[in-house]
Tab-separated table of N, CA, C and O in Angstrom:
chain	number	residue	atom	x	y	z
N	481	MET	N	-13.558	-4.505	4.736
N	481	MET	CA	-12.666	-5.632	4.504
N	481	MET	C	-10.778	-4.459	4.643
N	481	MET	O	-10.550	-3.160	5.637
N	482	PRO	N	-9.804	-5.130	5.106
N	482	PRO	CA	-9.021	-4.593	5.453
N	482	PRO	C	-7.979	-4.140	4.843
N	482	PRO	O	-9.075	-4.056	3.609
N	483	MET	N	-7.013	-2.867	5.287
N	483	MET	CA	-7.063	-2.172	5.153
N	483	MET	C	-4.590	-2.159	4.220
N	483	MET	O	-4.744	-1.762	5.817
N	484	PHE	N	-4.282	-2.229	3.954
N	484	PHE	CA	-3.524	-2.457	3.783
N	484	PHE	C	-2.226	-1.085	3.543
N	484	PHE	O	-2.053	-0.488	2.054
N	485	LEU	N	-0.752	-0.757	4.122
N	485	LEU	CA	-0.749	0.271	4.212
N	485	LEU	C	1.319	-0.091	3.283
N	485	LEU	O	2.024	-1.491	4.080
N	486	PHE	N	1.345	1.221	2.682
N	486	PHE	CA	2.846	0.001	1.023
N	486	PHE	C	3.039	1.357	1.510
N	486	PHE	O	2.777	2.430	1.332
N	487	ARG	N	4.999	1.633	1.251
N	487	ARG	CA	6.190	2.685	0.968
N	487	ARG	C	5.884	2.356	-0.741
N	487	ARG	O	6.145	1.689	-0.686
N	488	VAL	N	5.738	3.410	-0.723
N	488	VAL	CA	5.278	3.116	-2.167
N	488	VAL	C	6.430	4.103	-3.481
N	488	VAL	O	7.009	5.348	-3.027
N	489	LYS	N	8.191	3.783	-3.785
N	489	LYS	CA	8.367	4.444	-4.318
N	489	LYS	C	7.935	4.928	-6.146
N	489	LYS	O	8.578	2.952	-6.569
N	490	VAL	N	8.458	4.193	-7.037
N	490	VAL	CA	7.511	4.799	-8.797
N	490	VAL	C	8.621	4.341	-10.066
N	490	VAL	O	8.824	3.794	-9.800
N	491	THR	N	9.273	5.216	-9.153
N	491	THR	CA	10.871	5.478	-9.609
N	491	THR	C	11.941	6.191	-8.956
N	491	THR	O	11.281	6.329	-7.603
N	492	PRO	N	13.197	5.387	-9.851
N	492	PRO	CA	14.027	5.523	-8.476
N	492	PRO	C	14.360	7.273	-8.058
N	492	PRO	O	14.831	8.126	-7.365
N	493	ALA	N	13.790	8.443	-9.115
N	493	ALA	CA	14.148	9.099	-9.030
N	493	ALA	C	12.803	9.744	-7.885
N	493	ALA	O	12.618	11.114	-7.449
N	494	SER	N	11.306	9.774	-7.972
N	494	SER	CA	11.085	10.507	-7.474
N	494	SER	C	10.372	9.974	-6.270
N	494	SER	O	11.312	9.081	-5.265
N	495	GLU	N	9.845	10.255	-4.840
N	495	GLU	CA	9.488	10.870	-3.182
N	495	GLU	C	8.436	9.108	-3.270
N	495	GLU	O	7.673	9.236	-3.937
N	496	VAL	N	9.071	8.707	-2.357
N	496	VAL	CA	8.487	8.046	-1.065
N	496	VAL	C	6.997	7.866	-0.827
N	496	VAL	O	6.450	9.321	-0.163
N	497	GLU	N	5.586	7.441	-0.872
N	497	GLU	CA	4.264	7.830	-1.318
N	497	GLU	C	3.763	6.924	0.105
N	497	GLU	O	3.884	5.628	-0.879
N	498	LEU	N	3.341	6.800	0.572
N	498	LEU	CA	2.370	5.934	2.040
N	498	LEU	C	0.759	6.045	1.067
N	498	LEU	O	0.313	6.942	1.684
N	499	THR	N	0.674	4.405	0.639
N	499	THR	CA	-0.804	4.057	-0.390
N	499	THR	C	-1.227	3.240	0.227
N	499	THR	O	-1.354	2.562	1.183
N	500	GLU	N	-2.701	3.485	0.843
N	500	GLU	CA	-3.108	2.297	1.937
N	500	GLU	C	-4.391	1.957	0.113
N	500	GLU	O	-5.287	2.216	-0.597
N	501	VAL	N	-4.130	0.451	0.661
N	501	VAL	CA	-4.579	-0.480	-0.325
N	501	VAL	C	-6.115	-0.860	-0.204
N	501	VAL	O	-5.916	-2.215	1.175
N	502	ALA	N	-7.622	-0.708	-0.110
N	502	ALA	CA	-8.528	-1.908	0.419
N	502	ALA	C	-8.942	-3.623	-0.660
N	502	ALA	O	-8.715	-3.264	-1.562
N	503	ALA	N	-8.501	-4.756	0.140
N	503	ALA	CA	-8.939	-5.719	-0.485
N	503	ALA	C	-8.600	-6.870	0.366
N	503	ALA	O	-8.297	-6.160	1.969
N	504	PRO	N	-9.973	-8.400	0.167
N	504	PRO	CA	-9.755	-9.055	0.835
N	504	PRO	C	-8.226	-10.392	1.794
N	504	PRO	O	-8.459	-10.367	2.319
N	505	ASP	N	-6.840	-9.313	0.948
N	505	ASP	CA	-5.841	-10.651	0.747
N	505	ASP	C	-4.728	-9.433	1.049
N	505	ASP	O	-4.413	-8.157	-0.244
N	506	PHE	N	-3.430	-10.265	1.285
N	506	PHE	CA	-2.710	-9.742	0.786
N	506	PHE	C	-1.855	-9.780	-0.751
N	506	PHE	O	-1.224	-8.004	-1.069
N	507	VAL	N	-2.587	-10.796	-1.048
N	507	VAL	CA	-1.638	-10.841	-3.075
N	507	VAL	C	-2.701	-10.296	-3.749
N	507	VAL	O	-2.058	-9.385	-4.455
N	508	ALA	N	-4.154	-9.453	-3.066
N	508	ALA	CA	-5.212	-9.240	-3.942
N	508	ALA	C	-4.774	-7.355	-3.617
N	508	ALA	O	-4.231	-6.489	-4.416
N	509	ALA	N	-3.875	-7.419	-2.941
N	509	ALA	CA	-3.224	-5.897	-2.206
N	509	ALA	C	-2.574	-5.707	-3.674
N	509	ALA	O	-2.369	-4.337	-3.929
N	510	VAL	N	-1.963	-6.061	-4.082
N	510	VAL	CA	-0.165	-6.307	-4.008
N	510	VAL	C	-0.593	-6.320	-5.756
N	510	VAL	O	-0.423	-4.845	-6.242
N	511	GLN	N	-1.947	-7.220	-5.791
N	511	GLN	CA	-2.359	-7.268	-7.260
N	511	GLN	C	-3.215	-5.342	-7.900
N	511	GLN	O	-2.641	-4.732	-9.017
N	512	THR	N	-3.870	-5.072	-6.746
N	512	THR	CA	-4.585	-3.827	-7.283
N	512	THR	C	-3.026	-2.172	-7.219
N	512	THR	O	-3.889	-1.982	-7.657
N	513	LEU	N	-2.476	-2.402	-5.853
N	513	LEU	CA	-1.216	-1.629	-5.809
N	513	LEU	C	-0.363	-1.795	-7.889
N	513	LEU	O	-0.427	-0.357	-8.530
N	514	ALA	N	-0.246	-2.899	-7.900
N	514	ALA	CA	0.338	-3.006	-9.235
N	514	ALA	C	-0.426	-2.011	-10.175
N	514	ALA	O	-0.148	-1.509	-11.454
N	515	ALA	N	-1.769	-2.555	-10.570
N	515	ALA	CA	-1.994	-1.574	-11.627
N	515	ALA	C	-2.876	-0.845	-11.691
N	515	ALA	O	-2.874	-0.064	-12.295
N	516	TRP	N	-3.221	0.100	-10.041
N	516	TRP	CA	-3.254	1.433	-9.755
N	516	TRP	C	-1.320	1.940	-10.292
N	516	TRP	O	-1.573	3.452	-10.962
N	517	ARG	N	-0.366	1.707	-10.622
N	517	ARG	CA	0.997	2.489	-10.320
N	517	ARG	C	2.040	0.724	-10.862
N	517	ARG	O	2.936	0.726	-10.138
N	518	PRO	N	1.701	1.443	-12.717
N	518	PRO	CA	2.884	-0.303	-12.795
N	518	PRO	C	4.197	0.860	-13.199
N	518	PRO	O	4.061	1.657	-12.904
N	519	GLY	N	4.857	-0.635	-13.053
N	519	GLY	CA	6.108	-0.461	-12.650
N	519	GLY	C	7.385	0.531	-10.951
N	519	GLY	O	7.841	1.501	-10.891
N	520	ILE	N	6.412	0.168	-10.032
N	520	ILE	CA	6.987	-0.015	-8.632
N	520	ILE	C	8.461	0.148	-8.900
N	520	ILE	O	8.166	-0.984	-9.637
N	521	HIS	N	9.279	1.293	-8.870
N	521	HIS	CA	10.775	0.240	-8.083
N	521	HIS	C	10.411	-0.176	-6.953
N	521	HIS	O	11.606	-0.810	-6.669
N	522	ILE	N	10.242	0.433	-5.897
N	522	ILE	CA	10.523	-0.240	-4.496
N	522	ILE	C	8.852	-0.355	-4.055
N	522	ILE	O	8.182	0.769	-3.680
N	523	LEU	N	8.528	-0.929	-2.876
N	523	LEU	CA	7.109	-1.525	-2.788
N	523	LEU	C	6.927	-2.042	-0.245
N	523	LEU	O	8.251	-3.221	-0.821
N	524	ARG	N	7.288	-1.494	0.064
N	524	ARG	CA	7.761	-1.772	1.188
N	524	ARG	C	6.133	-2.071	1.989
N	524	ARG	O	5.654	-0.538	1.589
N	525	PHE	N	6.315	-3.648	2.513
N	525	PHE	CA	4.726	-3.129	3.497
N	525	PHE	C	4.543	-2.307	4.909
N	525	PHE	O	5.535	-2.649	5.097
N	526	GLU	N	4.182	-1.404	4.817
N	526	GLU	CA	4.451	-1.504	6.759
N	526	GLU	C	2.909	-1.923	7.260
N	526	GLU	O	3.227	-1.367	8.977
N	527	GLY	N	1.973	-2.409	7.221
N	527	GLY	CA	0.859	-3.061	8.976
N	527	GLY	C	-0.458	-3.382	7.268
N	527	GLY	O	-0.216	-2.708	6.209
N	528	VAL	N	-0.977	-3.496	8.137
N	528	VAL	CA	-2.446	-3.601	8.215
N	528	VAL	C	-4.008	-3.416	9.116
N	528	VAL	O	-3.175	-3.996	10.288
N	529	TYR	N	-5.059	-2.946	9.006
N	529	TYR	CA	-5.156	-2.853	9.817
N	529	TYR	C	-6.600	-3.349	9.174
N	529	TYR	O	-7.376	-3.074	7.455
N	530	THR	N	-7.869	-3.518	10.504
N	530	THR	CA	-9.273	-3.784	10.040
N	530	THR	C	-10.581	-2.192	9.891
N	530	THR	O	-11.345	-2.660	9.503
N	531	GLN	N	-9.719	-1.798	11.093
N	531	GLN	CA	-10.994	-0.321	11.767
N	531	GLN	C	-10.196	0.803	11.217
N	531	GLN	O	-8.868	0.371	11.113
N	532	SER	N	-10.682	1.908	11.161
N	532	SER	CA	-9.953	3.304	11.217
N	532	SER	C	-9.141	3.448	11.869
N	532	SER	O	-9.065	3.246	13.296
N	533	PRO	N	-7.887	3.618	11.689
N	533	PRO	CA	-6.373	4.092	13.036
N	533	PRO	C	-7.898	5.210	13.828
N	533	PRO	O	-6.773	5.244	15.068
N	534	ALA	N	-7.763	5.902	13.645
N	534	ALA	CA	-8.618	6.260	14.513
N	534	ALA	C	-9.888	5.646	15.758
N	534	ALA	O	-9.745	7.129	16.579
N	535	TYR	N	-10.425	5.203	15.774
N	535	TYR	CA	-10.399	3.966	16.666
N	535	TYR	C	-9.024	3.533	17.188
N	535	TYR	O	-9.700	2.874	18.133
N	536	ALA	N	-8.280	3.352	16.575
N	536	ALA	CA	-6.675	2.241	17.428
N	536	ALA	C	-6.677	2.932	19.223
N	536	ALA	O	-6.395	4.173	18.968
Protein backbone atom coordinates (compact mmCIF):
# COMPACT_ATOMS: atom_id res chain seq x y z
CA MET A 1 0.00 0.00 0.00
CA PRO A 2 1.41 3.42 -0.87
CA MET A 3 2.60 5.82 1.83
CA PHE A 4 1.59 9.46 1.34
CA LEU A 5 3.70 12.18 2.95
CA PHE A 6 2.15 15.43 4.12
CA ARG A 7 3.32 18.48 6.00
CA VAL A 8 0.56 19.39 8.42
CA LYS A 9 -0.10 22.49 10.51
CA VAL A 10 -3.14 21.96 12.73
CA THR A 11 -3.53 25.52 14.06
CA PRO A 12 -1.91 28.83 13.08
CA ALA A 13 0.19 28.73 16.28
CA SER A 14 1.32 25.08 15.98
CA GLU A 15 4.51 23.68 14.46
CA VAL A 16 4.53 22.06 11.01
CA GLU A 17 4.81 18.26 11.26
CA LEU A 18 5.71 15.63 8.67
CA THR A 19 3.03 12.92 8.66
CA GLU A 20 2.87 9.60 6.78
CA VAL A 21 -0.44 7.98 5.87
CA ALA A 22 -0.86 4.52 4.34
CA ALA A 23 -3.85 4.46 2.01
CA PRO A 24 -4.90 2.93 -1.32
CA ASP A 25 -5.17 6.35 -3.02
CA PHE A 26 -4.71 10.10 -2.47
CA VAL A 27 -8.34 10.82 -1.55
CA ALA A 28 -8.39 8.07 1.07
CA ALA A 29 -5.11 9.41 2.48
CA VAL A 30 -6.53 12.92 2.89
CA GLN A 31 -9.73 11.59 4.44
CA THR A 32 -7.74 9.45 6.88
CA LEU A 33 -5.53 12.39 7.82
CA ALA A 34 -8.57 14.61 8.36
CA ALA A 35 -10.07 11.99 10.68
CA TRP A 36 -6.83 11.75 12.68
CA ARG A 37 -6.36 15.51 12.95
CA PRO A 38 -9.62 17.42 12.67
CA GLY A 39 -9.37 21.14 11.94
CA ILE A 40 -6.17 21.09 9.88
CA HIS A 41 -5.08 24.65 9.12
CA ILE A 42 -2.51 23.89 6.36
CA LEU A 43 -1.96 20.64 4.49
CA ARG A 44 0.89 20.30 1.99
CA PHE A 45 1.43 17.17 -0.08
CA GLU A 46 5.12 16.18 -0.06
CA GLY A 47 5.10 12.92 -2.02
CA VAL A 48 4.25 9.26 -2.19
CA TYR A 49 6.29 6.08 -2.09
CA THR A 50 5.45 2.42 -2.42
CA GLN A 51 8.57 0.99 -0.75
CA SER A 52 10.38 1.91 2.41
CA PRO A 53 12.68 4.93 1.84
CA ALA A 54 15.51 2.81 3.27
CA TYR A 55 15.42 0.75 0.06
CA ALA A 56 15.25 3.72 -2.31
